[in-house]
Amino acid sequence: AQTVTQSQPEMSVQEAETVTLSCTYDTSESDYYLFWYKQPPSRQMILVIRQEAYKQQNATENRFSVNFQKAAKSFSLKISDSQLGDAAMYFCARPATSGTYKYIFGTGTRLKVLA
Amino acid sequence: KAGVTQTPRYLIKTRGQQVTLSCSPISGHRSVSWYQQTPGQGLQFLFEYFSETQRNKGNFPGRFSGRQFSNSRSEMNVSTLELGDSALYLCASSAGAFGQRNQETQYFGPGTRLLVL
């Protein structure tokens, strides 16, 4: 089965604090990409960060970083120094390797940032 | 490089009508995928076009169709609109190289919000 699971429908974080969003996935592939996308309310879905599975080093983009555990098929997103503009829906995703899908998306985690 | 663009951004239609949405991918990208996003169903894959050919198709009725032009621009059409077709329709583009399906990075457009009355 091709699944991506985000077990936290909603999370809250205080401004300037750190928050971690969880994602687990299923795959039989050894070489693949994983993605976190951000979708602010009524705004465009943008790519936050990408992890290449063959790279052991965790990807980092400014305040965003991942904790990639390949054996555990876990791919969490850490947001440091949270800002009000980080409030959004966050989707974890990976390309599908079979079937009638392009990407397999998680159900999303809504992040609220408290001032 | 310009991002993915979609037109129109908003549409209001009535049941039974048809609608055509347009998507222009990032320059150089040959793959265009369409998704339907609703609060209840989340993101659902409609279809993918690559080099003017449908390469992949999700589980949607035949009322949903698409095409791709030689310049990689894509259109999707929904005929005989139903209330349940009200959604945000997202287009995403990627380079689309063969043999690297599990390494493709998609970039999304702003979406077209369709309301069916």
PDB file of C-alpha atoms in Angstrom:
ATOM      1  CA  ALA A   1       0.000   0.000   0.000  1.00  0.00           C
ATOM      2  CA  GLN A   2       1.102   3.526  -0.686  1.00  0.00           C
ATOM      3  CA  THR A   3       0.298   5.634   2.335  1.00  0.00           C
ATOM      4  CA  VAL A   4       1.398   8.856   3.934  1.00  0.00           C
ATOM      5  CA  THR A   5       0.117   9.422   7.448  1.00  0.00           C
ATOM      6  CA  GLN A   6      -0.031  12.666   9.372  1.00  0.00           C
ATOM      7  CA  SER A   7      -1.376  11.831  12.797  1.00  0.00           C
ATOM      8  CA  GLN A   8      -1.761  15.396  14.057  1.00  0.00           C
ATOM      9  CA  PRO A   9      -4.782  17.132  12.506  1.00  0.00           C
ATOM     10  CA  GLU A  10      -3.968  20.349  14.333  1.00  0.00           C
ATOM     11  CA  MET A  11      -1.041  21.789  16.240  1.00  0.00           C
ATOM     12  CA  SER A  12      -0.442  25.065  18.046  1.00  0.00           C
ATOM     13  CA  VAL A  13       2.811  26.813  18.791  1.00  0.00           C
ATOM     14  CA  GLN A  14       3.701  30.007  20.545  1.00  0.00           C
ATOM     15  CA  GLU A  15       5.424  32.631  18.433  1.00  0.00           C
ATOM     16  CA  ALA A  16       9.237  32.227  18.535  1.00  0.00           C
ATOM     17  CA  GLU A  17       8.939  28.650  19.803  1.00  0.00           C
ATOM     18  CA  THR A  18       9.726  25.394  17.997  1.00  0.00           C
ATOM     19  CA  VAL A  19       7.191  22.888  16.743  1.00  0.00           C
ATOM     20  CA  THR A  20       7.523  19.475  15.106  1.00  0.00           C
ATOM     21  CA  LEU A  21       4.990  18.037  12.686  1.00  0.00           C
ATOM     22  CA  SER A  22       4.965  14.279  12.232  1.00  0.00           C
ATOM     23  CA  CYS A  23       4.719  12.195   9.093  1.00  0.00           C
ATOM     24  CA  THR A  24       5.120   8.504   8.411  1.00  0.00           C
ATOM     25  CA  TYR A  25       4.946   6.790   5.062  1.00  0.00           C
ATOM     26  CA  ASP A  26       5.064   3.441   3.397  1.00  0.00           C
ATOM     27  CA  THR A  27       7.255   2.505   0.457  1.00  0.00           C
ATOM     28  CA  SER A  28       9.197  -0.431  -0.912  1.00  0.00           C
ATOM     29  CA  GLU A  29      11.545   1.834  -2.843  1.00  0.00           C
ATOM     30  CA  SER A  30      15.059   2.594  -1.688  1.00  0.00           C
ATOM     31  CA  ASP A  31      15.570   5.834  -3.579  1.00  0.00           C
ATOM     32  CA  TYR A  32      12.850   8.453  -3.492  1.00  0.00           C
ATOM     33  CA  TYR A  33      12.046  11.996  -2.509  1.00  0.00           C
ATOM     34  CA  LEU A  34       9.871  13.250   0.319  1.00  0.00           C
ATOM     35  CA  PHE A  35       8.280  16.677   0.560  1.00  0.00           C
ATOM     36  CA  TRP A  36       6.645  19.077   2.937  1.00  0.00           C
ATOM     37  CA  TYR A  37       4.250  21.591   1.410  1.00  0.00           C
ATOM     38  CA  LYS A  38       2.701  24.600   3.110  1.00  0.00           C
ATOM     39  CA  GLN A  39      -0.720  25.973   2.192  1.00  0.00           C
ATOM     40  CA  PRO A  40      -1.728  29.181   3.981  1.00  0.00           C
ATOM     41  CA  PRO A  41      -5.465  29.923   4.146  1.00  0.00           C
ATOM     42  CA  SER A  42      -6.775  30.708   0.664  1.00  0.00           C
ATOM     43  CA  ARG A  43      -3.274  30.882  -0.689  1.00  0.00           C
ATOM     44  CA  GLN A  44      -0.960  28.907  -2.876  1.00  0.00           C
ATOM     45  CA  MET A  45       0.596  25.588  -1.892  1.00  0.00           C
ATOM     46  CA  ILE A  46       4.325  26.054  -1.772  1.00  0.00           C
ATOM     47  CA  LEU A  47       7.192  23.626  -1.389  1.00  0.00           C
ATOM     48  CA  VAL A  48       8.815  24.028   2.004  1.00  0.00           C
ATOM     49  CA  ILE A  49      11.496  21.395   1.954  1.00  0.00           C
ATOM     50  CA  ARG A  50      12.583  18.283   0.091  1.00  0.00           C
ATOM     51  CA  GLN A  51      14.483  15.262   1.363  1.00  0.00           C
ATOM     52  CA  GLU A  52      16.301  12.845  -0.898  1.00  0.00           C
ATOM     53  CA  ALA A  53      16.127   9.406   0.678  1.00  0.00           C
ATOM     54  CA  TYR A  54      19.595   8.340  -0.395  1.00  0.00           C
ATOM     55  CA  LYS A  55      21.074  11.272   1.521  1.00  0.00           C
ATOM     56  CA  GLN A  56      21.598  10.565   5.196  1.00  0.00           C
ATOM     57  CA  GLN A  57      21.898  14.229   6.051  1.00  0.00           C
ATOM     58  CA  ASN A  58      18.645  15.880   7.059  1.00  0.00           C
ATOM     59  CA  ALA A  59      17.494  18.676   4.756  1.00  0.00           C
ATOM     60  CA  THR A  60      17.406  22.227   6.091  1.00  0.00           C
ATOM     61  CA  GLU A  61      15.904  25.411   4.665  1.00  0.00           C
ATOM     62  CA  ASN A  62      16.391  28.384   6.968  1.00  0.00           C
ATOM     63  CA  ARG A  63      14.067  27.830   9.961  1.00  0.00           C
ATOM     64  CA  PHE A  64      12.687  24.592   8.523  1.00  0.00           C
ATOM     65  CA  SER A  65      14.431  21.267   8.961  1.00  0.00           C
ATOM     66  CA  VAL A  66      13.483  17.623   8.799  1.00  0.00           C
ATOM     67  CA  ASN A  67      14.194  14.602  10.931  1.00  0.00           C
ATOM     68  CA  PHE A  68      14.390  11.794   8.409  1.00  0.00           C
ATOM     69  CA  GLN A  69      14.473   8.267   9.777  1.00  0.00           C
ATOM     70  CA  LYS A  70      14.611   6.024   6.724  1.00  0.00           C
ATOM     71  CA  ALA A  71      14.394   2.681   8.499  1.00  0.00           C
ATOM     72  CA  ALA A  72      11.404   3.847  10.519  1.00  0.00           C
ATOM     73  CA  LYS A  73       9.866   5.542   7.445  1.00  0.00           C
ATOM     74  CA  SER A  74       9.451   8.722   9.428  1.00  0.00           C
ATOM     75  CA  PHE A  75       9.780  12.245   8.075  1.00  0.00           C
ATOM     76  CA  SER A  76       8.999  15.007  10.556  1.00  0.00           C
ATOM     77  CA  LEU A  77       9.202  18.749   9.967  1.00  0.00           C
ATOM     78  CA  LYS A  78      10.681  21.039  12.576  1.00  0.00           C
ATOM     79  CA  ILE A  79       9.907  24.749  12.472  1.00  0.00           C
ATOM     80  CA  SER A  80      12.181  26.868  14.635  1.00  0.00           C
ATOM     81  CA  ASP A  81      11.495  30.416  15.816  1.00  0.00           C
ATOM     82  CA  SER A  82       7.880  30.151  14.669  1.00  0.00           C
ATOM     83  CA  GLN A  83       6.368  33.226  13.076  1.00  0.00           C
ATOM     84  CA  LEU A  84       2.773  34.292  12.533  1.00  0.00           C
ATOM     85  CA  GLY A  85       3.271  33.743   8.817  1.00  0.00           C
ATOM     86  CA  ASP A  86       3.947  30.067   9.449  1.00  0.00           C
ATOM     87  CA  ALA A  87       0.271  29.513  10.207  1.00  0.00           C
ATOM     88  CA  ALA A  88      -0.960  27.203   7.479  1.00  0.00           C
ATOM     89  CA  MET A  89      -1.914  23.692   6.521  1.00  0.00           C
ATOM     90  CA  TYR A  90       1.163  21.513   6.121  1.00  0.00           C
ATOM     91  CA  PHE A  91       1.116  18.476   3.869  1.00  0.00           C
ATOM     92  CA  CYS A  92       3.637  15.686   3.782  1.00  0.00           C
ATOM     93  CA  ALA A  93       3.918  13.976   0.400  1.00  0.00           C
ATOM     94  CA  ARG A  94       5.891  11.568  -1.702  1.00  0.00           C
ATOM     95  CA  PRO A  95       5.721  10.570  -5.371  1.00  0.00           C
ATOM     96  CA  ALA A  96       3.615   7.503  -6.073  1.00  0.00           C
ATOM     97  CA  THR A  97       5.503   4.586  -7.561  1.00  0.00           C
ATOM     98  CA  SER A  98       2.538   2.664  -8.879  1.00  0.00           C
ATOM     99  CA  GLY A  99      -1.160   2.972  -9.438  1.00  0.00           C
ATOM    100  CA  THR A 100      -3.153   5.929 -10.608  1.00  0.00           C
ATOM    101  CA  TYR A 101      -1.615   8.632  -8.506  1.00  0.00           C
ATOM    102  CA  LYS A 102       1.074  11.209  -9.065  1.00  0.00           C
ATOM    103  CA  TYR A 103       1.783  12.054  -5.455  1.00  0.00           C
ATOM    104  CA  ILE A 104       0.582  10.478  -2.235  1.00  0.00           C
ATOM    105  CA  PHE A 105      -0.393  13.222   0.215  1.00  0.00           C
ATOM    106  CA  GLY A 106      -1.038  13.070   3.917  1.00  0.00           C
ATOM    107  CA  THR A 107      -4.259  14.520   5.251  1.00  0.00           C
ATOM    108  CA  GLY A 108      -2.478  17.607   6.505  1.00  0.00           C
ATOM    109  CA  THR A 109      -1.713  19.267   9.820  1.00  0.00           C
ATOM    110  CA  ARG A 110      -3.166  22.668  10.536  1.00  0.00           C
ATOM    111  CA  LEU A 111      -0.617  24.777  12.369  1.00  0.00           C
ATOM    112  CA  LYS A 112      -1.751  27.694  14.483  1.00  0.00           C
ATOM    113  CA  VAL A 113       0.786  30.242  15.679  1.00  0.00           C
ATOM    114  CA  LEU A 114      -0.164  32.082  18.857  1.00  0.00           C
ATOM    115  CA  ALA A 115       1.039  35.626  19.412  1.00  0.00           C
TER     116      ALA A 115
ATOM    117  CA  LYS B   1      11.732  31.816 -13.559  1.00  0.00           C
ATOM    118  CA  ALA B   2       7.997  32.413 -13.513  1.00  0.00           C
ATOM    119  CA  GLY B   3       5.974  30.013 -11.443  1.00  0.00           C
ATOM    120  CA  VAL B   4       2.936  27.980 -12.346  1.00  0.00           C
ATOM    121  CA  THR B   5       0.000  30.157 -13.360  1.00  0.00           C
ATOM    122  CA  GLN B   6      -3.671  29.272 -13.425  1.00  0.00           C
ATOM    123  CA  THR B   7      -6.618  31.079 -14.905  1.00  0.00           C
ATOM    124  CA  PRO B   8      -9.175  32.030 -13.954  1.00  0.00           C
ATOM    125  CA  ARG B   9      -8.655  32.297 -10.210  1.00  0.00           C
ATOM    126  CA  TYR B  10     -12.346  32.217  -9.360  1.00  0.00           C
ATOM    127  CA  LEU B  11     -15.394  30.878 -11.147  1.00  0.00           C
ATOM    128  CA  ILE B  12     -19.058  30.654 -10.377  1.00  0.00           C
ATOM    129  CA  LYS B  13     -21.132  28.297 -12.476  1.00  0.00           C
ATOM    130  CA  THR B  14     -24.533  26.669 -12.236  1.00  0.00           C
ATOM    131  CA  ARG B  15     -25.351  22.990 -12.314  1.00  0.00           C
ATOM    132  CA  GLY B  16     -25.302  21.471 -15.763  1.00  0.00           C
ATOM    133  CA  GLN B  17     -22.865  23.985 -17.210  1.00  0.00           C
ATOM    134  CA  GLN B  18     -19.357  23.162 -18.273  1.00  0.00           C
ATOM    135  CA  VAL B  19     -16.102  24.857 -17.342  1.00  0.00           C
ATOM    136  CA  THR B  20     -12.568  25.027 -18.691  1.00  0.00           C
ATOM    137  CA  LEU B  21      -9.593  25.786 -16.483  1.00  0.00           C
ATOM    138  CA  SER B  22      -6.137  26.653 -17.754  1.00  0.00           C
ATOM    139  CA  CYS B  23      -2.653  26.035 -16.401  1.00  0.00           C
ATOM    140  CA  SER B  24       0.730  27.253 -17.630  1.00  0.00           C
ATOM    141  CA  PRO B  25       3.649  25.297 -16.165  1.00  0.00           C
ATOM    142  CA  ILE B  26       7.075  26.505 -15.218  1.00  0.00           C
ATOM    143  CA  SER B  27       9.188  27.053 -18.308  1.00  0.00           C
ATOM    144  CA  GLY B  28      10.898  23.804 -19.291  1.00  0.00           C
ATOM    145  CA  HIS B  29       8.522  21.586 -17.348  1.00  0.00           C
ATOM    146  CA  ARG B  30       6.763  19.013 -19.475  1.00  0.00           C
ATOM    147  CA  SER B  31       4.500  17.371 -16.913  1.00  0.00           C
ATOM    148  CA  VAL B  32       1.300  18.967 -15.680  1.00  0.00           C
ATOM    149  CA  SER B  33      -0.887  17.359 -13.039  1.00  0.00           C
ATOM    150  CA  TRP B  34      -4.311  18.392 -11.825  1.00  0.00           C
ATOM    151  CA  TYR B  35      -5.736  17.930  -8.336  1.00  0.00           C
ATOM    152  CA  GLN B  36      -9.092  18.609  -6.756  1.00  0.00           C
ATOM    153  CA  GLN B  37      -9.006  19.868  -3.190  1.00  0.00           C
ATOM    154  CA  THR B  38     -12.063  19.867  -0.957  1.00  0.00           C
ATOM    155  CA  PRO B  39     -12.382  20.128   2.833  1.00  0.00           C
ATOM    156  CA  GLY B  40     -13.934  16.692   3.054  1.00  0.00           C
ATOM    157  CA  GLN B  41     -11.803  14.709   0.599  1.00  0.00           C
ATOM    158  CA  GLY B  42      -8.497  16.510   0.801  1.00  0.00           C
ATOM    159  CA  LEU B  43      -6.243  16.452  -2.236  1.00  0.00           C
ATOM    160  CA  GLN B  44      -7.338  14.095  -4.957  1.00  0.00           C
ATOM    161  CA  PHE B  45      -5.367  13.434  -8.115  1.00  0.00           C
ATOM    162  CA  LEU B  46      -7.260  13.983 -11.345  1.00  0.00           C
ATOM    163  CA  PHE B  47      -4.760  13.335 -14.119  1.00  0.00           C
ATOM    164  CA  GLU B  48      -1.289  14.030 -15.431  1.00  0.00           C
ATOM    165  CA  TYR B  49      -0.217  15.098 -18.885  1.00  0.00           C
ATOM    166  CA  PHE B  50       3.244  14.768 -20.322  1.00  0.00           C
ATOM    167  CA  SER B  51       4.230  15.713 -23.857  1.00  0.00           C
ATOM    168  CA  GLU B  52       0.581  16.172 -24.853  1.00  0.00           C
ATOM    169  CA  THR B  53      -0.368  12.664 -23.678  1.00  0.00           C
ATOM    170  CA  GLN B  54      -2.290  11.643 -20.608  1.00  0.00           C
ATOM    171  CA  ARG B  55       0.202   9.654 -18.597  1.00  0.00           C
ATOM    172  CA  ASN B  56      -1.801   9.002 -15.467  1.00  0.00           C
ATOM    173  CA  LYS B  57      -5.410   9.259 -14.391  1.00  0.00           C
ATOM    174  CA  GLY B  58      -7.149   9.252 -11.032  1.00  0.00           C
ATOM    175  CA  ASN B  59     -10.556   7.888 -10.129  1.00  0.00           C
ATOM    176  CA  PHE B  60     -12.826  10.594 -11.458  1.00  0.00           C
ATOM    177  CA  PRO B  61     -15.799  10.268 -13.794  1.00  0.00           C
ATOM    178  CA  GLY B  62     -15.492  10.932 -17.500  1.00  0.00           C
ATOM    179  CA  ARG B  63     -16.996  14.393 -17.023  1.00  0.00           C
ATOM    180  CA  PHE B  64     -13.485  15.434 -16.039  1.00  0.00           C
ATOM    181  CA  SER B  65     -11.133  15.642 -18.968  1.00  0.00           C
ATOM    182  CA  GLY B  66      -7.977  17.436 -19.917  1.00  0.00           C
ATOM    183  CA  ARG B  67      -5.487  18.092 -22.602  1.00  0.00           C
ATOM    184  CA  GLN B  68      -2.015  19.465 -23.055  1.00  0.00           C
ATOM    185  CA  PHE B  69      -0.689  21.613 -25.843  1.00  0.00           C
ATOM    186  CA  SER B  70       2.686  21.551 -27.541  1.00  0.00           C
ATOM    187  CA  ASN B  71       3.912  24.391 -25.324  1.00  0.00           C
ATOM    188  CA  SER B  72       3.041  22.252 -22.247  1.00  0.00           C
ATOM    189  CA  ARG B  73       0.125  24.459 -21.248  1.00  0.00           C
ATOM    190  CA  SER B  74      -2.773  22.366 -20.054  1.00  0.00           C
ATOM    191  CA  GLU B  75      -6.500  22.731 -19.773  1.00  0.00           C
ATOM    192  CA  MET B  76      -9.003  20.725 -17.817  1.00  0.00           C
ATOM    193  CA  ASN B  77     -12.683  20.599 -18.599  1.00  0.00           C
ATOM    194  CA  VAL B  78     -15.582  19.601 -16.427  1.00  0.00           C
ATOM    195  CA  SER B  79     -18.853  19.007 -18.192  1.00  0.00           C
ATOM    196  CA  THR B  80     -22.347  18.822 -16.710  1.00  0.00           C
ATOM    197  CA  LEU B  81     -21.283  20.426 -13.465  1.00  0.00           C
ATOM    198  CA  GLU B  82     -22.628  19.091 -10.188  1.00  0.00           C
ATOM    199  CA  LEU B  83     -22.781  20.789  -6.797  1.00  0.00           C
ATOM    200  CA  GLY B  84     -20.112  18.391  -5.571  1.00  0.00           C
ATOM    201  CA  ASP B  85     -17.653  19.733  -8.121  1.00  0.00           C
ATOM    202  CA  SER B  86     -17.257  22.886  -6.045  1.00  0.00           C
ATOM    203  CA  ALA B  87     -13.615  22.802  -5.040  1.00  0.00           C
ATOM    204  CA  LEU B  88     -10.182  24.302  -5.403  1.00  0.00           C
ATOM    205  CA  TYR B  89      -8.536  22.924  -8.526  1.00  0.00           C
ATOM    206  CA  LEU B  90      -4.786  22.869  -8.336  1.00  0.00           C
ATOM    207  CA  CYS B  91      -2.348  22.474 -11.148  1.00  0.00           C
ATOM    208  CA  ALA B  92       1.223  21.355 -10.557  1.00  0.00           C
ATOM    209  CA  SER B  93       4.152  21.124 -12.912  1.00  0.00           C
ATOM    210  CA  SER B  94       7.311  19.064 -12.846  1.00  0.00           C
ATOM    211  CA  ALA B  95      10.123  18.266 -15.201  1.00  0.00           C
ATOM    212  CA  GLY B  96       8.540  14.887 -15.845  1.00  0.00           C
ATOM    213  CA  ALA B  97      11.633  12.922 -16.827  1.00  0.00           C
ATOM    214  CA  PHE B  98      10.967   9.253 -17.491  1.00  0.00           C
ATOM    215  CA  GLY B  99      12.483   6.709 -15.158  1.00  0.00           C
ATOM    216  CA  GLN B 100      12.564   9.108 -12.245  1.00  0.00           C
ATOM    217  CA  ARG B 101       8.965   8.936 -11.158  1.00  0.00           C
ATOM    218  CA  ASN B 102       9.778   8.687  -7.472  1.00  0.00           C
ATOM    219  CA  GLN B 103      12.085  11.679  -7.635  1.00  0.00           C
ATOM    220  CA  GLU B 104       9.873  14.254  -9.296  1.00  0.00           C
ATOM    221  CA  THR B 105       9.370  17.570  -7.564  1.00  0.00           C
ATOM    222  CA  GLN B 106       6.059  19.259  -8.223  1.00  0.00           C
ATOM    223  CA  TYR B 107       5.407  22.983  -8.002  1.00  0.00           C
ATOM    224  CA  PHE B 108       1.859  24.172  -7.563  1.00  0.00           C
ATOM    225  CA  GLY B 109      -0.077  27.044  -9.035  1.00  0.00           C
ATOM    226  CA  PRO B 110      -2.403  29.289  -7.017  1.00  0.00           C
ATOM    227  CA  GLY B 111      -5.457  27.258  -7.950  1.00  0.00           C
ATOM    228  CA  THR B 112      -8.852  27.991  -9.431  1.00  0.00           C
ATOM    229  CA  ARG B 113     -11.683  28.137  -6.949  1.00  0.00           C
ATOM    230  CA  LEU B 114     -14.854  26.826  -8.569  1.00  0.00           C
ATOM    231  CA  LEU B 115     -18.250  27.318  -7.008  1.00  0.00           C
ATOM    232  CA  VAL B 116     -21.181  25.454  -8.517  1.00  0.00           C
ATOM    233  CA  LEU B 117     -24.631  26.787  -7.612  1.00  0.00           C
TER     234      LEU B 117
END
